[in-house]
Amino acid sequence: MDLSTFEKDNSVSCRLASQIPDVCRTEDCCLGIDEAGRGPVLGPMVYGICFCPVSKKEELKDLKVADSKTLTEAERENLFQKLDEARSYVGWALEILSPNTISTSMLQRTKYNLNALSHDTAIGLVQYSLESGVQLKEIYVDTVGPAEKYEEKLSQLFPGIKVTVRPKADSLFPIVSAASICAKVARDCVVKGWKFAEDMGEVDTDYGSGYPNDPKTKAWLLKHLDPVFGYPQFVRFSWSTAQTLMDSKAVTVHWYDEEEDGEKAAQRQNNRSMLSYFSASGGGIDQNPTHQTHRFFTERRLRSLDTL
């Protein structure tokens, strides 16, 4: 699998895809969707789709694809090779969501959680296949969130296509298993070959599983935490595991926010804000606005003189 496009800049997300088989442009097709790396605190999350003609379902089944989590790394790579060799009727596409993309999405001002990011990524891949000319008639999805709501959402977005959303779909439908294998192989390759943009010297690549509860992963996070700059972009800094370590081990930094409400800014700096001079509960001071304004600027001038 050629990952060079992503490796050029692993701080942003990237889409990779196979050639579209000619038969997928002329025959009714089924498509499976699954992801790899949703839970880890390290590395990207990869969404994958795999598609083939409905008439080729049995041939796909004969390849003995299975849920990627039940397979060894060698077995997954072998099955991906078989899928690649079946390129005359099997196509795939991947969206590699960088750790940086995941964290900045989840921490932006407008709430955008991992489920929403997952849904939008899956929808984008389906749309890509349709725009590429794949004649989709069936979509099978491993659920994210409540299956019924997700199925209804996809059915409304893609009318005329039969959508099936199920928990553990990667163990129920071979086309989803195939998507799972593509996604997992890609993630494994990315993690193994990760190029650190940061100047970190010699980096210990024994990450463990990358999951927050793995002792090896926790030890790696502790070892590579910079007290000022935090973590390299390999780490999903929005994960609570990373945030807890930064809160306890890193230097506290106070940021000035130009958009911050004046009252909140004043409270944070232990000062009175201008607005407090106009509040209804002004502490017994004259409530006349003209007098209040004069009082505010008089006190401000006096404080300025004190600093001379």
PDB file of N, CA, C and O in Angstrom, residues 107-132:
ATOM      1  N   LEU A 107     -11.716  19.691  19.850  1.00  0.00           N
ATOM      2  CA  LEU A 107     -11.494  20.792  20.785  1.00  0.00           C
ATOM      3  C   LEU A 107     -11.901  22.149  20.219  1.00  0.00           C
ATOM      4  O   LEU A 107     -11.684  23.169  20.859  1.00  0.00           O
ATOM      5  N   GLN A 108     -12.482  22.169  19.028  1.00  0.00           N
ATOM      6  CA  GLN A 108     -12.886  23.448  18.463  1.00  0.00           C
ATOM      7  C   GLN A 108     -14.064  24.034  19.244  1.00  0.00           C
ATOM      8  O   GLN A 108     -14.732  23.343  20.003  1.00  0.00           O
ATOM      9  N   ARG A 109     -14.303  25.325  19.071  1.00  0.00           N
ATOM     10  CA  ARG A 109     -15.338  26.017  19.850  1.00  0.00           C
ATOM     11  C   ARG A 109     -16.723  25.401  19.634  1.00  0.00           C
ATOM     12  O   ARG A 109     -17.488  25.216  20.563  1.00  0.00           O
ATOM     13  N   THR A 110     -17.032  25.121  18.370  1.00  0.00           N
ATOM     14  CA  THR A 110     -18.310  24.474  18.064  1.00  0.00           C
ATOM     15  C   THR A 110     -18.151  22.979  18.294  1.00  0.00           C
ATOM     16  O   THR A 110     -17.269  22.355  17.714  1.00  0.00           O
ATOM     17  N   LYS A 111     -19.006  22.401  19.124  1.00  0.00           N
ATOM     18  CA  LYS A 111     -18.874  20.999  19.508  1.00  0.00           C
ATOM     19  C   LYS A 111     -18.922  20.089  18.273  1.00  0.00           C
ATOM     20  O   LYS A 111     -19.822  20.153  17.461  1.00  0.00           O
ATOM     21  N   TYR A 112     -17.903  19.248  18.157  1.00  0.00           N
ATOM     22  CA  TYR A 112     -17.799  18.312  17.025  1.00  0.00           C
ATOM     23  C   TYR A 112     -17.121  17.057  17.556  1.00  0.00           C
ATOM     24  O   TYR A 112     -15.894  16.980  17.594  1.00  0.00           O
ATOM     25  N   ASN A 113     -17.928  16.096  17.987  1.00  0.00           N
ATOM     26  CA  ASN A 113     -17.353  14.932  18.662  1.00  0.00           C
ATOM     27  C   ASN A 113     -16.910  13.857  17.669  1.00  0.00           C
ATOM     28  O   ASN A 113     -17.070  13.978  16.456  1.00  0.00           O
ATOM     29  N   LEU A 114     -16.345  12.776  18.224  1.00  0.00           N
ATOM     30  CA  LEU A 114     -15.775  11.724  17.383  1.00  0.00           C
ATOM     31  C   LEU A 114     -16.850  11.024  16.554  1.00  0.00           C
ATOM     32  O   LEU A 114     -16.589  10.614  15.420  1.00  0.00           O
ATOM     33  N   ASN A 115     -18.042  10.867  17.107  1.00  0.00           N
ATOM     34  CA  ASN A 115     -19.131  10.250  16.341  1.00  0.00           C
ATOM     35  C   ASN A 115     -19.482  11.081  15.117  1.00  0.00           C
ATOM     36  O   ASN A 115     -19.670  10.550  14.020  1.00  0.00           O
ATOM     37  N   ALA A 116     -19.591  12.392  15.297  1.00  0.00           N
ATOM     38  CA  ALA A 116     -19.925  13.276  14.169  1.00  0.00           C
ATOM     39  C   ALA A 116     -18.827  13.232  13.113  1.00  0.00           C
ATOM     40  O   ALA A 116     -19.102  13.180  11.902  1.00  0.00           O
ATOM     41  N   LEU A 117     -17.572  13.240  13.567  1.00  0.00           N
ATOM     42  CA  LEU A 117     -16.445  13.150  12.641  1.00  0.00           C
ATOM     43  C   LEU A 117     -16.477  11.827  11.880  1.00  0.00           C
ATOM     44  O   LEU A 117     -16.249  11.782  10.662  1.00  0.00           O
ATOM     45  N   SER A 118     -16.800  10.739  12.588  1.00  0.00           N
ATOM     46  CA  SER A 118     -16.880   9.417  11.957  1.00  0.00           C
ATOM     47  C   SER A 118     -17.992   9.372  10.912  1.00  0.00           C
ATOM     48  O   SER A 118     -17.797   8.867   9.797  1.00  0.00           O
ATOM     49  N   HIS A 119     -19.164   9.884  11.262  1.00  0.00           N
ATOM     50  CA  HIS A 119     -20.297   9.903  10.331  1.00  0.00           C
ATOM     51  C   HIS A 119     -19.948  10.690   9.077  1.00  0.00           C
ATOM     52  O   HIS A 119     -20.184  10.227   7.950  1.00  0.00           O
ATOM     53  N   ASP A 120     -19.382  11.887   9.265  1.00  0.00           N
ATOM     54  CA  ASP A 120     -19.071  12.740   8.118  1.00  0.00           C
ATOM     55  C   ASP A 120     -18.018  12.103   7.210  1.00  0.00           C
ATOM     56  O   ASP A 120     -18.076  12.238   5.986  1.00  0.00           O
ATOM     57  N   THR A 121     -17.061  11.405   7.828  1.00  0.00           N
ATOM     58  CA  THR A 121     -16.021  10.740   7.031  1.00  0.00           C
ATOM     59  C   THR A 121     -16.613   9.600   6.206  1.00  0.00           C
ATOM     60  O   THR A 121     -16.311   9.451   5.017  1.00  0.00           O
ATOM     61  N   ALA A 122     -17.465   8.796   6.842  1.00  0.00           N
ATOM     62  CA  ALA A 122     -18.109   7.689   6.133  1.00  0.00           C
ATOM     63  C   ALA A 122     -18.978   8.208   4.982  1.00  0.00           C
ATOM     64  O   ALA A 122     -18.940   7.673   3.866  1.00  0.00           O
ATOM     65  N   ILE A 123     -19.727   9.252   5.260  1.00  0.00           N
ATOM     66  CA  ILE A 123     -20.601   9.840   4.233  1.00  0.00           C
ATOM     67  C   ILE A 123     -19.762  10.364   3.071  1.00  0.00           C
ATOM     68  O   ILE A 123     -20.103  10.186   1.887  1.00  0.00           O
ATOM     69  N   GLY A 124     -18.627  10.985   3.389  1.00  0.00           N
ATOM     70  CA  GLY A 124     -17.746  11.505   2.343  1.00  0.00           C
ATOM     71  C   GLY A 124     -17.203  10.406   1.446  1.00  0.00           C
ATOM     72  O   GLY A 124     -17.077  10.585   0.232  1.00  0.00           O
ATOM     73  N   LEU A 125     -16.902   9.247   2.033  1.00  0.00           N
ATOM     74  CA  LEU A 125     -16.381   8.127   1.237  1.00  0.00           C
ATOM     75  C   LEU A 125     -17.470   7.529   0.340  1.00  0.00           C
ATOM     76  O   LEU A 125     -17.198   7.148  -0.804  1.00  0.00           O
ATOM     77  N   VAL A 126     -18.691   7.444   0.850  1.00  0.00           N
ATOM     78  CA  VAL A 126     -19.797   6.949   0.019  1.00  0.00           C
ATOM     79  C   VAL A 126     -20.015   7.910  -1.153  1.00  0.00           C
ATOM     80  O   VAL A 126     -20.185   7.493  -2.309  1.00  0.00           O
ATOM     81  N   GLN A 127     -20.008   9.196  -0.844  1.00  0.00           N
ATOM     82  CA  GLN A 127     -20.198  10.198  -1.886  1.00  0.00           C
ATOM     83  C   GLN A 127     -19.091  10.108  -2.932  1.00  0.00           C
ATOM     84  O   GLN A 127     -19.349  10.224  -4.136  1.00  0.00           O
ATOM     85  N   TYR A 128     -17.877   9.863  -2.479  1.00  0.00           N
ATOM     86  CA  TYR A 128     -16.745   9.703  -3.402  1.00  0.00           C
ATOM     87  C   TYR A 128     -16.996   8.542  -4.367  1.00  0.00           C
ATOM     88  O   TYR A 128     -16.751   8.664  -5.581  1.00  0.00           O
ATOM     89  N   SER A 129     -17.477   7.422  -3.842  1.00  0.00           N
ATOM     90  CA  SER A 129     -17.705   6.256  -4.707  1.00  0.00           C
ATOM     91  C   SER A 129     -18.794   6.545  -5.738  1.00  0.00           C
ATOM     92  O   SER A 129     -18.668   6.152  -6.905  1.00  0.00           O
ATOM     93  N   LEU A 130     -19.836   7.243  -5.320  1.00  0.00           N
ATOM     94  CA  LEU A 130     -20.914   7.579  -6.259  1.00  0.00           C
ATOM     95  C   LEU A 130     -20.404   8.531  -7.345  1.00  0.00           C
ATOM     96  O   LEU A 130     -20.715   8.365  -8.532  1.00  0.00           O
ATOM     97  N   GLU A 131     -19.637   9.523  -6.943  1.00  0.00           N
ATOM     98  CA  GLU A 131     -19.103  10.487  -7.909  1.00  0.00           C
ATOM     99  C   GLU A 131     -18.091   9.830  -8.856  1.00  0.00           C
ATOM    100  O   GLU A 131     -17.856  10.334  -9.962  1.00  0.00           O
ATOM    101  N   SER A 132     -17.509   8.705  -8.412  1.00  0.00           N
ATOM    102  CA  SER A 132     -16.555   7.976  -9.249  1.00  0.00           C
ATOM    103  C   SER A 132     -17.252   7.011 -10.206  1.00  0.00           C
ATOM    104  O   SER A 132     -16.595   6.314 -10.975  1.00  0.00           O
TER     105      SER A 132
END
